[in-house]
One Martini backbone bead per residue (centre of mass of N, CA, C, O) as a GRO file, in nm:
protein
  151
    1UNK     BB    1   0.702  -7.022  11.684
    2UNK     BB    2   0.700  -7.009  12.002
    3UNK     BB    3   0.898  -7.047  12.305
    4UNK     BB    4   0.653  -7.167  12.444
    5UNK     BB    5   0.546  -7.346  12.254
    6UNK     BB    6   0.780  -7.539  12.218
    7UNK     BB    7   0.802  -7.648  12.487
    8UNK     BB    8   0.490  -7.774  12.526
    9UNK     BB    9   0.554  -7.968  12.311
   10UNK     BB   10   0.830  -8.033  12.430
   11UNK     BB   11   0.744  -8.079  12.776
   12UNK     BB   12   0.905  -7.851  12.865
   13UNK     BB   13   0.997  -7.752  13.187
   14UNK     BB   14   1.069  -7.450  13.380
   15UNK     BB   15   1.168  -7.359  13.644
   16UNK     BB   16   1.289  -7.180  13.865
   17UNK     BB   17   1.476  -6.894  13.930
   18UNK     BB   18   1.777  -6.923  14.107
   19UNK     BB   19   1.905  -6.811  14.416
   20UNK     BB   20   2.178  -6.672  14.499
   21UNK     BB   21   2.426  -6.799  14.683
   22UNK     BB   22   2.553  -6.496  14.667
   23UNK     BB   23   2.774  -6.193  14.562
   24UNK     BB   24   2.520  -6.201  14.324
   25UNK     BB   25   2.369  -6.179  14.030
   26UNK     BB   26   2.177  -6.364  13.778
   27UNK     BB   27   2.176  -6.116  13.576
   28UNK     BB   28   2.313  -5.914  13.293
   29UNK     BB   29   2.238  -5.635  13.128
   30UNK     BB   30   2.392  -5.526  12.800
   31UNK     BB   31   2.216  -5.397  12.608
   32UNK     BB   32   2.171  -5.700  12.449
   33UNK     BB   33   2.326  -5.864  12.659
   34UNK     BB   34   2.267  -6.150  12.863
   35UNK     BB   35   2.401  -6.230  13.145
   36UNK     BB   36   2.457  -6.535  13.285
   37UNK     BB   37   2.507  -6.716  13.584
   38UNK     BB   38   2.584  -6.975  13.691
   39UNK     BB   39   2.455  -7.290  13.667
   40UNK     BB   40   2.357  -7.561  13.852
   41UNK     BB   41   2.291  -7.876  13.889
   42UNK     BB   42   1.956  -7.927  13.944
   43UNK     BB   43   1.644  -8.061  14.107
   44UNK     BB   44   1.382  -8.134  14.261
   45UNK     BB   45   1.562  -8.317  14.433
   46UNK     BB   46   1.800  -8.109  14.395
   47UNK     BB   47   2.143  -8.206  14.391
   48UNK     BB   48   2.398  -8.292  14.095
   49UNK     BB   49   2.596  -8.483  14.190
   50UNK     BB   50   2.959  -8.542  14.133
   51UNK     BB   51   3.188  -8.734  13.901
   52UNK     BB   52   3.362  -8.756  13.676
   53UNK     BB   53   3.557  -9.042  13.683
   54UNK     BB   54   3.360  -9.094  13.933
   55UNK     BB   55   3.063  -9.286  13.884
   56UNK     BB   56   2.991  -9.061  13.665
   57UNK     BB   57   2.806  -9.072  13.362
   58UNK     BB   58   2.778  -8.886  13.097
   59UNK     BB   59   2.478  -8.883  13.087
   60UNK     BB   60   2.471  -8.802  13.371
   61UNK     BB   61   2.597  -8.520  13.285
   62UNK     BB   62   2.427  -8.437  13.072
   63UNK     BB   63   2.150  -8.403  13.236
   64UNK     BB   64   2.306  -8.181  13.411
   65UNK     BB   65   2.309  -7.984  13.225
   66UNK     BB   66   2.055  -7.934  13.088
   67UNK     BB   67   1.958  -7.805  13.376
   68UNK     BB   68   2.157  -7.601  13.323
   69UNK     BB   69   1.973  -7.510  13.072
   70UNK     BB   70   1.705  -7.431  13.214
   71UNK     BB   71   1.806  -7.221  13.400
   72UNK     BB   72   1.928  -7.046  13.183
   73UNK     BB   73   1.606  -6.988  13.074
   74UNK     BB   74   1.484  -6.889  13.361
   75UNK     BB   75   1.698  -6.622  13.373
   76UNK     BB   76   1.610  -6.509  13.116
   77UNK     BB   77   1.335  -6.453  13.124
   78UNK     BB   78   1.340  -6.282  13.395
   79UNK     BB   79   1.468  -6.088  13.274
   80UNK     BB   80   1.300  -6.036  12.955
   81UNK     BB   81   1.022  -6.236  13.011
   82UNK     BB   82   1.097  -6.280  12.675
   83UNK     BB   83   1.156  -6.551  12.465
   84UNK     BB   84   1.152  -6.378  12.180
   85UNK     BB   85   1.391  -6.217  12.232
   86UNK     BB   86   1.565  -6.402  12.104
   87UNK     BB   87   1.808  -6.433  11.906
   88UNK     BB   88   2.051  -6.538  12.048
   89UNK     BB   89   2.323  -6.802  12.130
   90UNK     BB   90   2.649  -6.676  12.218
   91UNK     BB   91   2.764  -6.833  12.509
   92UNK     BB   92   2.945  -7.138  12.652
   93UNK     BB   93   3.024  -7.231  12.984
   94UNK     BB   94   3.171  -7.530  13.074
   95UNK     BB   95   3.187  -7.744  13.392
   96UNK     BB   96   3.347  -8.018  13.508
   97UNK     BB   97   3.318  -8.273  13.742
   98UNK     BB   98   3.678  -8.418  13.718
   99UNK     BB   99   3.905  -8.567  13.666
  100UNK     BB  100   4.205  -8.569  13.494
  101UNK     BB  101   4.134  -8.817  13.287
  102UNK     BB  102   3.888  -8.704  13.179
  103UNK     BB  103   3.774  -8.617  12.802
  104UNK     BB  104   3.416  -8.562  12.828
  105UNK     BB  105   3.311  -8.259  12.809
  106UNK     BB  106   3.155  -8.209  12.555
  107UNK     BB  107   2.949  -8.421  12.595
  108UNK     BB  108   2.850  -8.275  12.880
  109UNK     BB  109   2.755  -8.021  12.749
  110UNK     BB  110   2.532  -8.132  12.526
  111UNK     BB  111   2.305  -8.138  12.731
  112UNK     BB  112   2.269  -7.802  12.680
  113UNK     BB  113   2.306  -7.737  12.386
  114UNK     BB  114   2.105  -7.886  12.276
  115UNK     BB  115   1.881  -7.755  12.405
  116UNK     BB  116   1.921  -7.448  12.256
  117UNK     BB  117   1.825  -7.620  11.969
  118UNK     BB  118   1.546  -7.757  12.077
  119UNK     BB  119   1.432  -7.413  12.159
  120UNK     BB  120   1.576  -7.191  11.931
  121UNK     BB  121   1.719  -7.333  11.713
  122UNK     BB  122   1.958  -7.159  11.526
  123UNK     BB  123   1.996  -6.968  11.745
  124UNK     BB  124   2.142  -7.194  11.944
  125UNK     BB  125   2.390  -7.165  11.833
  126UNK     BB  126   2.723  -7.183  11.949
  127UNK     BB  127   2.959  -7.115  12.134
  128UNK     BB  128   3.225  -7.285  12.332
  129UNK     BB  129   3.306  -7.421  12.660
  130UNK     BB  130   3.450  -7.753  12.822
  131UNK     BB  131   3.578  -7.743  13.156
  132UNK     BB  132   3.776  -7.852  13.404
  133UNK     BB  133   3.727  -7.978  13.758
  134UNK     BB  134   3.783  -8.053  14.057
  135UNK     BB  135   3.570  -7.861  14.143
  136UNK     BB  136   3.229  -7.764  14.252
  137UNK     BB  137   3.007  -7.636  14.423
  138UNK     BB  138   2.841  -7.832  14.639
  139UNK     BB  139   2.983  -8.083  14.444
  140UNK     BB  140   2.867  -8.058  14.137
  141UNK     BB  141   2.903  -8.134  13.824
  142UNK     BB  142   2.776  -7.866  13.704
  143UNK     BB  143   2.881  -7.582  13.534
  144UNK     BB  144   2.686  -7.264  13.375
  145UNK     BB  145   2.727  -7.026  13.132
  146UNK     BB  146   2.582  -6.692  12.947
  147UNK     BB  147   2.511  -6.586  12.630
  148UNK     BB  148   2.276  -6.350  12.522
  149UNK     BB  149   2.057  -6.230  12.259
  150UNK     BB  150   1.855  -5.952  12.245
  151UNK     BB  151   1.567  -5.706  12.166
   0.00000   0.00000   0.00000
């Protein structure tokens, strides 16, 4: 099944690949990799802000990494158009807004990894770092960057 008839199967419709808040592009391929830049948590409502350990729970925590799981297959797309050029999910790293004493940054990074094995299957498995911000851009909860391998 193709990555595109999965997503409409399981629901999911991708966002608009988000434009760069400053001076960076929103992904570089080089050779078959293409580095996605982190993508922050936000969806039609706006941005979604928050602190893990401070008012907002692990759940609400991962449903915004998911989203961060969404912009950064939306900017895959625009890469490189087809979704099916998707080899492999090689590496996500996790920023979660959070307190010094929260440590279930894994919990909260698993909304967006999920995703990455519920769109690409056994290739969506990846390596991951989940590391505390005291803070992150404009706010927002979860800041996540990929790296994808594609055909």
């Amino acid at each position: 099944m193709s990555i595109e008839a999965t997503l409409a199967e399981k629901g999911i419709t991708l966002p608009a690949a988000p434009a760069p808040a400053a001076n960076y592009v929103p992904f570089v391929q080089t050779g078959n990799l293409v580095f996605v830049s982190g993508q922050i948590s936000q969806d039609e409502g706006g941005l979604i802000k928050g602190r893990l350990g401070d008012g907002m729970s692990v759940e609400d925590g991962a449903a915004a990494a998911r989203r961060c799981g969404l912009s950064l297959i939306a900017q895959l797309k625009a890469a490189v158009g087809d979704l099916d050029r998707v080899r492999h999910v090689v590496k996500l790293t996790g920023f979660v807004n959070s307190t010094p004493d929260f440590t279930d940054q894994p919990k909260v990074i698993n909304g967006c990894s999920d995703l990455m094995v519920e769109v690409f299957g056994e290739a969506g498995r990846h390596a991951r770092a989940a590391v505390s911000a005291p803070a992150l851009p404009l706010g927002v909860a979860v800041e996540i960057e990929a790296i994808f391998e594609v055909a």
